Coordinates of C-alpha atoms in Angstrom, one line a residue:
Chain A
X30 CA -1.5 27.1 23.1
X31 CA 1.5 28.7 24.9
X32 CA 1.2 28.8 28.4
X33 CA 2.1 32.4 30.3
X34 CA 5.3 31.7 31.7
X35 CA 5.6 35.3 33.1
X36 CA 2.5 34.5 35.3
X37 CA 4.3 31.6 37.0
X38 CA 7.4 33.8 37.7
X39 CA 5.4 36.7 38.8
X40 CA 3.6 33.9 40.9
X41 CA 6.9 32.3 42.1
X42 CA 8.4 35.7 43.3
X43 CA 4.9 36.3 45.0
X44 CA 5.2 33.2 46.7
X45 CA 8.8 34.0 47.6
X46 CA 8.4 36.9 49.3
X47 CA 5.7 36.0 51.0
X48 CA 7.7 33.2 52.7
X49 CA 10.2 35.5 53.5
X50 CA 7.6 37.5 54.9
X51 CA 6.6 34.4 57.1
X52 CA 10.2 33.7 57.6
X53 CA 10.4 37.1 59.4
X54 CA 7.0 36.5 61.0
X55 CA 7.9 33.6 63.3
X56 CA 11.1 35.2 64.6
X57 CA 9.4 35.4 67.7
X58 CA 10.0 32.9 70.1
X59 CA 6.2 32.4 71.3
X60 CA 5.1 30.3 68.6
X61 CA 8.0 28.5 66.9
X62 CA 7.0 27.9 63.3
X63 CA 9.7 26.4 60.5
X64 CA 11.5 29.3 58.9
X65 CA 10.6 28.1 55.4
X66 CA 7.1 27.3 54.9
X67 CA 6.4 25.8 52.0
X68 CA 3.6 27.9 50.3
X69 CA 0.9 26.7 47.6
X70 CA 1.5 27.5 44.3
X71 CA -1.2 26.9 40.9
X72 CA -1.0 23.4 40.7
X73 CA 0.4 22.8 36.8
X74 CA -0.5 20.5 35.0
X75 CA 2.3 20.4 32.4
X76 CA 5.9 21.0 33.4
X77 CA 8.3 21.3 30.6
X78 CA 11.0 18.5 30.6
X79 CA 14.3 20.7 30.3
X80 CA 13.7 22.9 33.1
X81 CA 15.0 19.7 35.9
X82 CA 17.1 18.3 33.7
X83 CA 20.1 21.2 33.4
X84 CA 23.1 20.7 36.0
X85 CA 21.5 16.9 37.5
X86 CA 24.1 15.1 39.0
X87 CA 24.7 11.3 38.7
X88 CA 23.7 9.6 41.7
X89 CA 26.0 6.6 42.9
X90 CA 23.5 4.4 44.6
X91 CA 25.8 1.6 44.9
X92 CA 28.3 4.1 47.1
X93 CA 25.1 5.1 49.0
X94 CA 24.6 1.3 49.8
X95 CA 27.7 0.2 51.2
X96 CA 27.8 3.6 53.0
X97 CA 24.4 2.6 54.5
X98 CA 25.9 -1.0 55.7
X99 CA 24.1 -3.2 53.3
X100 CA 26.2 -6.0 52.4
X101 CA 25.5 -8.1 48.7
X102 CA 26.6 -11.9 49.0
X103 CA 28.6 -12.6 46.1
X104 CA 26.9 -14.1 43.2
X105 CA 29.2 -16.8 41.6
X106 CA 28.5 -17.2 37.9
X107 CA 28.9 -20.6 37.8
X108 CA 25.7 -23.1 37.0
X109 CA 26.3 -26.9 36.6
X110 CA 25.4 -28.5 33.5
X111 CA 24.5 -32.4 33.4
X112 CA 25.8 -33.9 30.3
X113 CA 23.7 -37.0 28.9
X114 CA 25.2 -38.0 25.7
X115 CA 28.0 -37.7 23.4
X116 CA 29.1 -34.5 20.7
X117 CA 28.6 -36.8 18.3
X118 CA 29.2 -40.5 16.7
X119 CA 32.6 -41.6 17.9
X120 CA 34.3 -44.3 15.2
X121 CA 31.1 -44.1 13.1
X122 CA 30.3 -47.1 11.2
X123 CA 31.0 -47.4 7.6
X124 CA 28.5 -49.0 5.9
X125 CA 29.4 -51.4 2.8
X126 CA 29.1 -50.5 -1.0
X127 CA 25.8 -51.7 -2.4
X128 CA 24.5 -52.9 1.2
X129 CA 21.1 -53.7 0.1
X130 CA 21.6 -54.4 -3.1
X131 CA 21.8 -57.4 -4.1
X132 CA 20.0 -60.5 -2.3
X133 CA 21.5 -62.7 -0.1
X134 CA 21.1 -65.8 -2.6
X135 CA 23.7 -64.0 -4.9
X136 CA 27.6 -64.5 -4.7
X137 CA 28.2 -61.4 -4.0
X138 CA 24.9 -61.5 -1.3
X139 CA 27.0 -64.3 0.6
X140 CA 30.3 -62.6 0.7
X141 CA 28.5 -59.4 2.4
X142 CA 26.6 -61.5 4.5
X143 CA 30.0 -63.9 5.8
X144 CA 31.7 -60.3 6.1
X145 CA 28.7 -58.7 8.0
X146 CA 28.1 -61.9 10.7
X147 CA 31.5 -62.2 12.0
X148 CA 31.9 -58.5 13.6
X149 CA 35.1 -56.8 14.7
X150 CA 36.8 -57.4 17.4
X151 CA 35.9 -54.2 18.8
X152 CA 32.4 -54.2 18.5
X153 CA 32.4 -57.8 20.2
X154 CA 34.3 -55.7 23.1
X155 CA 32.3 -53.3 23.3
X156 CA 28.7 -55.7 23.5
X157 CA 30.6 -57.0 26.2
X158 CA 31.0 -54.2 28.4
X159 CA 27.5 -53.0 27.7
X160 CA 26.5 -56.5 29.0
X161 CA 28.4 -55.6 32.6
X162 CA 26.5 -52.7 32.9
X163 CA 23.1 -53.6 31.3
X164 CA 22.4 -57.2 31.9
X165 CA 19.1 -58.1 29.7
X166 CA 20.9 -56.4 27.0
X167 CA 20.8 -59.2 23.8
X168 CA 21.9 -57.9 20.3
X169 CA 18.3 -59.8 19.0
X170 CA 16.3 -58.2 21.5
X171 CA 18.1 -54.8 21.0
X172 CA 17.3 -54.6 17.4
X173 CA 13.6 -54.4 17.5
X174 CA 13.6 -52.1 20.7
X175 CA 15.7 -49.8 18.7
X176 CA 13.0 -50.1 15.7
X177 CA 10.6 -49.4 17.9
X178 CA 12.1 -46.2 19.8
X179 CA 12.8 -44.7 16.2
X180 CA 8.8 -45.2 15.1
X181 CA 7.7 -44.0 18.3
X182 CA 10.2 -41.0 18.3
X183 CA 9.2 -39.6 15.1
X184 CA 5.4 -40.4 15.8
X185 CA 6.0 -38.1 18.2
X186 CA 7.9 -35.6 15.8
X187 CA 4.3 -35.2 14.1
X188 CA 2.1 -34.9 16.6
X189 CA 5.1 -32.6 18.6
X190 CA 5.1 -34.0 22.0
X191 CA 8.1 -32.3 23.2
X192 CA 8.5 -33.9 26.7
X193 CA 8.3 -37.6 25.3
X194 CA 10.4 -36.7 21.9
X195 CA 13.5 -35.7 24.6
X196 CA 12.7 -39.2 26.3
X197 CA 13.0 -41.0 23.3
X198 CA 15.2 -39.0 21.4
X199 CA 19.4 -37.5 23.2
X200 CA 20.1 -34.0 23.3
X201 CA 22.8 -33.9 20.2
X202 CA 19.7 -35.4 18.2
X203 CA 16.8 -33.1 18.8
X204 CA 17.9 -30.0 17.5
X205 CA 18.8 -31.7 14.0
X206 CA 15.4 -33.2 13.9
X207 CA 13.3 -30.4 14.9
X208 CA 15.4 -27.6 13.0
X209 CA 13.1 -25.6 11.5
X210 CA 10.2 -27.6 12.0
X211 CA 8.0 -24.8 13.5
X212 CA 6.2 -23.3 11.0
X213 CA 5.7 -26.5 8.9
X214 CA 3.1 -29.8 9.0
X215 CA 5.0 -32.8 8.6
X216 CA 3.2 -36.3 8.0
X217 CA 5.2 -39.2 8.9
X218 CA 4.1 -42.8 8.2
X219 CA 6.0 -46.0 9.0
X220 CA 4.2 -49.0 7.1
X221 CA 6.1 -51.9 7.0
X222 CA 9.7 -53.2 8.0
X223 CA 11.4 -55.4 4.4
X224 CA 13.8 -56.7 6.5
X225 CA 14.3 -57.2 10.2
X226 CA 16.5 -55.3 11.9
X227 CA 20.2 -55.9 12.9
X228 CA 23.1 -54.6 15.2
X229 CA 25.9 -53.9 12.9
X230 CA 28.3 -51.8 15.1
X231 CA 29.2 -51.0 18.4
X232 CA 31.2 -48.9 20.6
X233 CA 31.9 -47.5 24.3
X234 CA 33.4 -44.1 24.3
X235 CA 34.0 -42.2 27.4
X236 CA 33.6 -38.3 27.9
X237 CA 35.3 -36.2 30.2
X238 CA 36.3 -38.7 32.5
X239 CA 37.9 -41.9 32.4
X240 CA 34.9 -44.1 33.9
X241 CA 32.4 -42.0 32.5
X242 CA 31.1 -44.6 29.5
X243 CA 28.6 -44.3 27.1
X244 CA 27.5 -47.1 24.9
X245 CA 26.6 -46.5 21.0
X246 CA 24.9 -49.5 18.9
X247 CA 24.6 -48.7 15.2
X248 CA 21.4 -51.3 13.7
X249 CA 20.8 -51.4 9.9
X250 CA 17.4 -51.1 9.5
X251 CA 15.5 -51.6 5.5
X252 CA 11.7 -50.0 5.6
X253 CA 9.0 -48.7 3.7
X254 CA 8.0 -45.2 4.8
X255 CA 6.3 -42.1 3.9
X256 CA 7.1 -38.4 4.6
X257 CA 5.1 -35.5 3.5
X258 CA 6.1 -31.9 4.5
X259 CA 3.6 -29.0 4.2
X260 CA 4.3 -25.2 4.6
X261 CA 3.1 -22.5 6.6
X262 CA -0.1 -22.6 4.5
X263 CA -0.6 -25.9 3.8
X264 CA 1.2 -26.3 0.5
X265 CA 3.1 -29.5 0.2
X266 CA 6.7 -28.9 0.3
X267 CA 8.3 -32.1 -0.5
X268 CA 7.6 -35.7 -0.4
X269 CA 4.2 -36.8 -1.1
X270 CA 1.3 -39.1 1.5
X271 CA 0.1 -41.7 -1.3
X272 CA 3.6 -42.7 -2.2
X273 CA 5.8 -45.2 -0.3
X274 CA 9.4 -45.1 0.1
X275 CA 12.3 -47.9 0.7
X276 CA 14.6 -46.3 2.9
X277 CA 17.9 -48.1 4.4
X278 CA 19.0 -46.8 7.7
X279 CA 21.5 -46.5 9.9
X280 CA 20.4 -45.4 13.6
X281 CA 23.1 -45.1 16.2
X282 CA 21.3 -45.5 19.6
X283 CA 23.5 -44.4 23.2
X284 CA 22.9 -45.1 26.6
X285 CA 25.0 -43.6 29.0
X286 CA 26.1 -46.5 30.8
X287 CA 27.7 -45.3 34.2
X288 CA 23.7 -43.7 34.9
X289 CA 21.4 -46.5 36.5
X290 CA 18.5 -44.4 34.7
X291 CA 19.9 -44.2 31.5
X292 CA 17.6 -45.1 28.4
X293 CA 18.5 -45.9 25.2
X294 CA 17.4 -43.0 22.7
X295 CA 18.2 -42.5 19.2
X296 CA 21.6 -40.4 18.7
X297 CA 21.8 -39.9 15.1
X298 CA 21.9 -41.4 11.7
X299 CA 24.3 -42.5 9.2
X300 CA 24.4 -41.5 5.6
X301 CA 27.0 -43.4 3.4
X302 CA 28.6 -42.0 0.6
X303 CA 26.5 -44.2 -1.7
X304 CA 23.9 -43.3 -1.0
X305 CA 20.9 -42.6 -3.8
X306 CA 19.9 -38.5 -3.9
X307 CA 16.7 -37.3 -1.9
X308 CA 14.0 -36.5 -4.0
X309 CA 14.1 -32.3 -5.0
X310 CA 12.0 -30.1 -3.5
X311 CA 8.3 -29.1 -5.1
X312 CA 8.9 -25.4 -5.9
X313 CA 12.1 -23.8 -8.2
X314 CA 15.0 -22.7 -6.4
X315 CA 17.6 -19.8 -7.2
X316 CA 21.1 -21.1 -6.7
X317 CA 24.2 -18.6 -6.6
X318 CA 26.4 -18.7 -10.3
X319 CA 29.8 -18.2 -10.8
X320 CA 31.8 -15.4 -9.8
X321 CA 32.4 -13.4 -13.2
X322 CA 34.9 -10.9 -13.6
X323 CA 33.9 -7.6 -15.3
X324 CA 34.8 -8.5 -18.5
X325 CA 33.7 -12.1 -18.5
X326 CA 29.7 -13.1 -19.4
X327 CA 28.0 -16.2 -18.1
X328 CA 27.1 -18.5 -20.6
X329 CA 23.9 -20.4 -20.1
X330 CA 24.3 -23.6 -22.3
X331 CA 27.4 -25.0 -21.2
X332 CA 27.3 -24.3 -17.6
X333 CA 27.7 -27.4 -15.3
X334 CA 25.9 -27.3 -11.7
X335 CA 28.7 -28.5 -9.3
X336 CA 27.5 -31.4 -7.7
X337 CA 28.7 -31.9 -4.0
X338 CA 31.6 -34.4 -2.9
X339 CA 30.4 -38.0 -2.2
X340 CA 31.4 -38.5 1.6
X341 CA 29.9 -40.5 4.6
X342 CA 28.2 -38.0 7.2
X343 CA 25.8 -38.6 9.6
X344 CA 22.8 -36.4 10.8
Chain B
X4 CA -38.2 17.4 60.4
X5 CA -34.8 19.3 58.9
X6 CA -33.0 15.8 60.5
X7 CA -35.0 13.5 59.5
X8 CA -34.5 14.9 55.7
X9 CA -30.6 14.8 56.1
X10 CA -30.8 11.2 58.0
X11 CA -32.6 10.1 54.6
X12 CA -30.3 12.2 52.5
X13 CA -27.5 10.6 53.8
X14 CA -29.5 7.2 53.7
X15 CA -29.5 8.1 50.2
X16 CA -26.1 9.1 49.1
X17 CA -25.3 5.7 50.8
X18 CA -27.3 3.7 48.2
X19 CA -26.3 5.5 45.3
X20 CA -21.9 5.1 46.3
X21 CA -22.9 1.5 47.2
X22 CA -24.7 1.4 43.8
X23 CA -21.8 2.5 41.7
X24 CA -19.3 0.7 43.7
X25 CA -21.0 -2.4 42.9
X26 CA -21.2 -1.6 39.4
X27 CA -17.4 -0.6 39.4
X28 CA -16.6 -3.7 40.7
X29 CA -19.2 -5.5 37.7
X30 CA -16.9 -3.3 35.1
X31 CA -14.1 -4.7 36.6
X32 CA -15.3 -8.2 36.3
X33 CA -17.1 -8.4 33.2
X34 CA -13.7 -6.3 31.2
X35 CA -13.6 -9.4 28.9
X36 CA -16.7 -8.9 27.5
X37 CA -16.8 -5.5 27.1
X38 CA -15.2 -3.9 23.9
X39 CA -14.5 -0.3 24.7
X40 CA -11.8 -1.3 27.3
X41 CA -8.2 -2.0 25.8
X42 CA -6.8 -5.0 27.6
X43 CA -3.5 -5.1 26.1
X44 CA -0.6 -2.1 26.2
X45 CA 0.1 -0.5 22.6
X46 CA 3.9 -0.6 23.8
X47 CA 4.3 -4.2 24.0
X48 CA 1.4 -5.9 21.4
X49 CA 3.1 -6.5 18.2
X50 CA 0.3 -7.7 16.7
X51 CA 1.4 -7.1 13.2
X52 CA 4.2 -9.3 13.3
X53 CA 2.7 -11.8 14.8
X54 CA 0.5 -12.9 11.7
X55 CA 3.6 -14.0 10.3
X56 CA 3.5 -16.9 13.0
X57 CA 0.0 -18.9 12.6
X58 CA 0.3 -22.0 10.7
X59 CA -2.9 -23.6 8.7
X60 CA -3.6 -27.0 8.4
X61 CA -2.2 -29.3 5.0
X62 CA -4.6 -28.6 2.2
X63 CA -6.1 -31.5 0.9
X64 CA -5.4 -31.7 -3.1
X65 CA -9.1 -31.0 -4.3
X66 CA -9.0 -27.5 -3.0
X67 CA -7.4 -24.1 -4.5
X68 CA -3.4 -23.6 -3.8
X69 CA -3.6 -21.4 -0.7
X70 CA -1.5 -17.7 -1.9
X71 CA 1.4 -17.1 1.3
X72 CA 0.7 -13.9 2.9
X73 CA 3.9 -11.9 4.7
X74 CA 3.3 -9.3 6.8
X75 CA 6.2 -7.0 7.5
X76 CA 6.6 -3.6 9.3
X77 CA 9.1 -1.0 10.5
X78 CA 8.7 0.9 13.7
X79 CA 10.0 4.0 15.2
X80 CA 10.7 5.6 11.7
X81 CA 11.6 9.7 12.2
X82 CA 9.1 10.6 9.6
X83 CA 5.6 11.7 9.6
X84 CA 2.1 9.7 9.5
X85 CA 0.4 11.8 7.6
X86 CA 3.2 11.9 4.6
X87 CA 4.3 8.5 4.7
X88 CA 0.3 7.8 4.2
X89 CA 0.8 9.2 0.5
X90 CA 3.6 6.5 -0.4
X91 CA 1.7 4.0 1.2
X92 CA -1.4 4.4 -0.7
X93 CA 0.5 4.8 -3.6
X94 CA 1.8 1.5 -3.6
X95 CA -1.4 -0.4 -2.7
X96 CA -2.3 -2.8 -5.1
X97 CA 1.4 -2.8 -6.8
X98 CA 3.0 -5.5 -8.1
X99 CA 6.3 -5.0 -5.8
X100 CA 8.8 -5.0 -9.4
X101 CA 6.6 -2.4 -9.8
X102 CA 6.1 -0.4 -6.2
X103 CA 10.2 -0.7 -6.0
X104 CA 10.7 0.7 -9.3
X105 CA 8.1 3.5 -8.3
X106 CA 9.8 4.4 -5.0
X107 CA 13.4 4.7 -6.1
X108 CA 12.4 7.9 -8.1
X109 CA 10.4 9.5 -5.4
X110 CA 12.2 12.3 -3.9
X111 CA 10.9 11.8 -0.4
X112 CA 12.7 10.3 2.4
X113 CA 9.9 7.8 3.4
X114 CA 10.5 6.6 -0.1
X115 CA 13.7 5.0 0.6
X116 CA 12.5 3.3 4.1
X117 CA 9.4 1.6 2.3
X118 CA 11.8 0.5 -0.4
X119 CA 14.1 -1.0 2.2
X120 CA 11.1 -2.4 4.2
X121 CA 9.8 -3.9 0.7
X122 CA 13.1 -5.6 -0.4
X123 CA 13.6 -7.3 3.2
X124 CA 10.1 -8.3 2.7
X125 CA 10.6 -10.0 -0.5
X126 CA 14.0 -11.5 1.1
X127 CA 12.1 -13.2 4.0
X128 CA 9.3 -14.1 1.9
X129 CA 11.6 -16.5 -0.6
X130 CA 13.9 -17.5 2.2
X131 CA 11.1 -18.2 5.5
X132 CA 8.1 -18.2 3.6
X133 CA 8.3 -21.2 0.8
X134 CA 7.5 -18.1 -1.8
X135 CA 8.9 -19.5 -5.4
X136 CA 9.2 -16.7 -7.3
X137 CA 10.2 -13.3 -5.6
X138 CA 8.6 -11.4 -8.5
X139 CA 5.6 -12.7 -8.5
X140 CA 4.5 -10.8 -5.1
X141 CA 1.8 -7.8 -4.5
X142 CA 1.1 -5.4 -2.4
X143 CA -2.1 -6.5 -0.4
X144 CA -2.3 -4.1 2.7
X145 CA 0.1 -1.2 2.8
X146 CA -0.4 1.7 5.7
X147 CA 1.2 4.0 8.2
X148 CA 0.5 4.5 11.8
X149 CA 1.1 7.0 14.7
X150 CA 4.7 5.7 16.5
X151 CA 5.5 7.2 19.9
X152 CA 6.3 10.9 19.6
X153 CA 9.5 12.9 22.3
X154 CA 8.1 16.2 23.4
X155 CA 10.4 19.0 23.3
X156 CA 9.7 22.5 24.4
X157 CA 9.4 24.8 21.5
X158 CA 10.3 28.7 22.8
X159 CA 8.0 31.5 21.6
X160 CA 8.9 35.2 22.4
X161 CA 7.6 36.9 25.8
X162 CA 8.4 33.7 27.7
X163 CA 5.9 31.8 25.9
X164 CA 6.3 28.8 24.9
X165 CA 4.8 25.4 23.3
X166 CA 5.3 21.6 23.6
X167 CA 6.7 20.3 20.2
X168 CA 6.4 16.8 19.3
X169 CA 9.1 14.7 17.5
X170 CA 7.2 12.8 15.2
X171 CA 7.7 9.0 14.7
X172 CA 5.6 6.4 12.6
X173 CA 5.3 3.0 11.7
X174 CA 4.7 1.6 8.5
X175 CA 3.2 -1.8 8.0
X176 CA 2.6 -3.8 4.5
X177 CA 1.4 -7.1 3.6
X178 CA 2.8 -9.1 0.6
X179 CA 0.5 -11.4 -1.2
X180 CA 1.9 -14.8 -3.3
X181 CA 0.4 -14.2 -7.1
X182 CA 0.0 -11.4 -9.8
X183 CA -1.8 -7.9 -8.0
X184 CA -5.6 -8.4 -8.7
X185 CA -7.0 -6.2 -11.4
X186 CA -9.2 -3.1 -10.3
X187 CA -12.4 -2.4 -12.6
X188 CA -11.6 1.0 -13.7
X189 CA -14.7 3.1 -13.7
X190 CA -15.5 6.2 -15.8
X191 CA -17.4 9.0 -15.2
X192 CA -20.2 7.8 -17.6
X193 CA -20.4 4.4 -16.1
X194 CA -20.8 6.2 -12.4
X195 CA -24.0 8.4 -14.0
X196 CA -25.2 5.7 -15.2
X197 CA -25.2 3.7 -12.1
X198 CA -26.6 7.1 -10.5
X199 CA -29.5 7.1 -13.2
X200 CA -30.6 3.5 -12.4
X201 CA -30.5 3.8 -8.9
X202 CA -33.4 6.6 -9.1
X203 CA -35.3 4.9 -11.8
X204 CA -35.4 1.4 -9.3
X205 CA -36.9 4.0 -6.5
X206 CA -40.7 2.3 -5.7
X207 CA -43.3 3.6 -3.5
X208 CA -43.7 1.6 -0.5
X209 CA -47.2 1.3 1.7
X210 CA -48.8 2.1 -1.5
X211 CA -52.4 0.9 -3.1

């Protein structure tokens, strides 16, 4: 299917002379003409993409702008960020060995208890300036509305209600708890509270600024909960619907304070060092070995998994 | 009378452009629910990929353990349809221990892109996917398709000349969880047979 090239030049230099010809036609000055008509070729249908493209000169249209007087305003890269809540959990609470434990009618009960009711002196200063700016805030009260804002906010985690999740839930928190959440079912059930819930800890950091406070509460709360976690195809992944769980809890909860629209939302959590391992995963899992030199074989037998250092960190 | 004909001729061409203006405008309309149109662009729908997004519902524990399905693709490979249909349908129905072993000694180039494509496949399959064991994978759905092609002018002699296409495909494959399901392998005696039967089961309908 080669097209006749030798046709369109004959055809060109046809064309070509013939506006010459023209050209020379309207000379005369009785009916001025233009002295290059353009003259009508075959109209083709295909035109091969080299034949423009040899010798094309970049154009500069930003040159040709400023030569034609049009003027750009200055775009400033700048865009202001409002900042709602704290990196993270500032003087984190450290949570007693063997919290729950033992009961309270035991020695050892008693001591934790005298321990736990008289708090520091810091966290009594800091109630204190929470109660300046918020003044129906009660360390009573507070404890069940921060039970309540952590059952609502994951309710919301399994249904996904994104707009009411950010209400209930700060900025620093969301990501952690919807990490990888997209392509999985979770099932969340809260059935009963053991104990009721209590304000352990409490601070007022400032960010930024001198004035600019935010307040963070730290409650201990003991429940019974389930979790089930499904894949992409409905397999369960971990945990399981029919089987409960007693789960002690440490929620930090932050206002910012300086805002007169703040709301208390859940921050974070805090995992002591003491803490009991989660239950494993349903399916097998590969885990990388030791690093062998050439010579060196891996025995199987007496090869010890290295188990993680025991350390506080909260999520 | 010749004016009267044209004023109804014209009269006439008027209803039939109305006619099939209004039915343009009905096509136009009614695009949803006709099938012959393409509604979305080939150059933006990545259809293919986006299997790997839909999520099912949690199984309850009476019914059969759902098998994960991957799908995976590579586009825009500088190799043609038509050969890379061979390896493809080669591998269809592989185990992929098997389809990897396979493709490493085939002396083709599209050989070493489907065993790349396979390997990330099995990658994203045990690390996205929830897939337990990476072995224990098959090749469901394995097939090429046309990618978009550069022309290029090809120069005969006499000032002749043709437009040459740089060829570029796409090669799409889909990874099933469990062992590759068993094909019933049929001889030759088993198809006569089959053949024989057939004509004997012929009856003569309408009849007395």
């Amino acid at each position: 299917m080669a097209l006749p090239m030798r046709r369109t030049l004959v055809a060109l230099h046809r064309a070509a002379c013939n506006s010459v010809m023209h050209a020379s036609g309207t000379l005369d000055a009785r009916s001025p003409a233009p002295l290059f008509q353009p003259v009508r070729t075959k109209k083709r249908f295909f035109i091969p993409p080299a034949v423009g493209m040899k010798g094309k000169k970049e154009n500069n249209p930003e040159a040709k702008a400023r030569a034609a007087g049009i003027v750009f305003t200055q775009e400033i890269m700048e865009r202001p960020i409002n900042i709602s809540c704290t990196a993270g959990i500032l003087d984190p609470y450290i949570p007693p060995e063997g919290d729950a434990r033992h009961t309270s009618l035991s020695k050892e009960g008693l001591k934790q208890r005298t321990e736990q009711i008289k708090q520091s002196a810091a966290s009594q200063l800091a109630i204190r300036k929470i109660k300046e700016h918020d003044s129906t805030f009660t360390t009573k009260n507070f404890a069940e509305r921060a039970q309540e804002i952590f059952i609502e906010a994951h309710n919301a985690l399994t249904r996904f209600n994104k707009d009411k999740l950010h209400s209930l839930v700060t900025e620093r928190c969301y990501p952690e708890m919807t990490r990888g959440n997209r392509y999985k079912t979770i099932c969340w059930r809260f059935i009963e509270s053991l104990e009721p819930p209590r304000v352990v800890h409490a601070r007022c950091p400032d960010m930024v600024a001198k004035g600019n406070l935010y307040g963070q509460v730290t409650v201990r709360m003991h429940s019974r909960q389930t979790l089930a976690i499904y894949d992409r195809f409905g397999r369960l992944m971990m945990g399981s619907e029919e089987q409960p769980k007693d789960v002690l809890e440490y929620l930090v909860i932050e206002r910012h304070l300086t805002n007169p629209y703040g709301q208390w939302r859940l921050h974070g959590k805090i995992v002591p060092s003491w803490a009991p391992a989660k239950d494993p995963v349903i399916k097998t899992v590969m885990i990388p070995g030791p690093e062998l030199k050439p010579w060196q074989e891996f025995d199987d037998l007496n090869y010890e998994v290295p188990k993680p250092a025991a350390v506080q960190w909260y999520k | 009378m010749a004016a009267a004909v044209t004023g109804r001729g014209v009269a006439f061409i008027r209803g039939l452009s109305a006619g099939l203006y209004s039915r343009l405008q009905v096509l136009a309309c009614g695009h949803q629910q006709l099938s012959c149109l393409h509604t979305s662009s080939s150059l933006e729908s990545k259809n293919w990929e986006r299997k790997n997004r839909k999520v099912y519902p949690p199984q309850l524990p009476d019914e059969p353990c759902r098998p994960a399905e991957i799908h995976h693709s590579r586009r825009q490979i500088k190799y043609s349809k038509d050969k890379m249909w061979y390896l493809a349908k080669m591998i269809r129905g592989m185990s992929i221990d098997g389809a990897i072993a396979q493709l490493e000694f085939i002396d083709k180039k599209g050989a070493k892109i489907i065993k790349e494509v396979l390997l990330e496949a099995q990658e994203m399959a045990v690390k996205n996917h929830n897939v337990e064991y990476k072995s224990n994978l098959y090749i469901a759905e394995s097939f090429s398709g046309k990618g978009m092609y550069l022309k290029r002018i090809r120069y005969h002699g006499r000032g002749m000349f043709g437009i040459m296409d740089k060829v570029y495909c796409h090669y799409f494959v889909k990874l099933v969880e469990g062992s590759p399901p068993k094909v019933e392998q049929r001889t030759g005696y088993d198809q006569a047979k089959e053949y024989v039967q057939n004509l004997r089961n012929r009856t003569i309908i309408h009849s007395l």
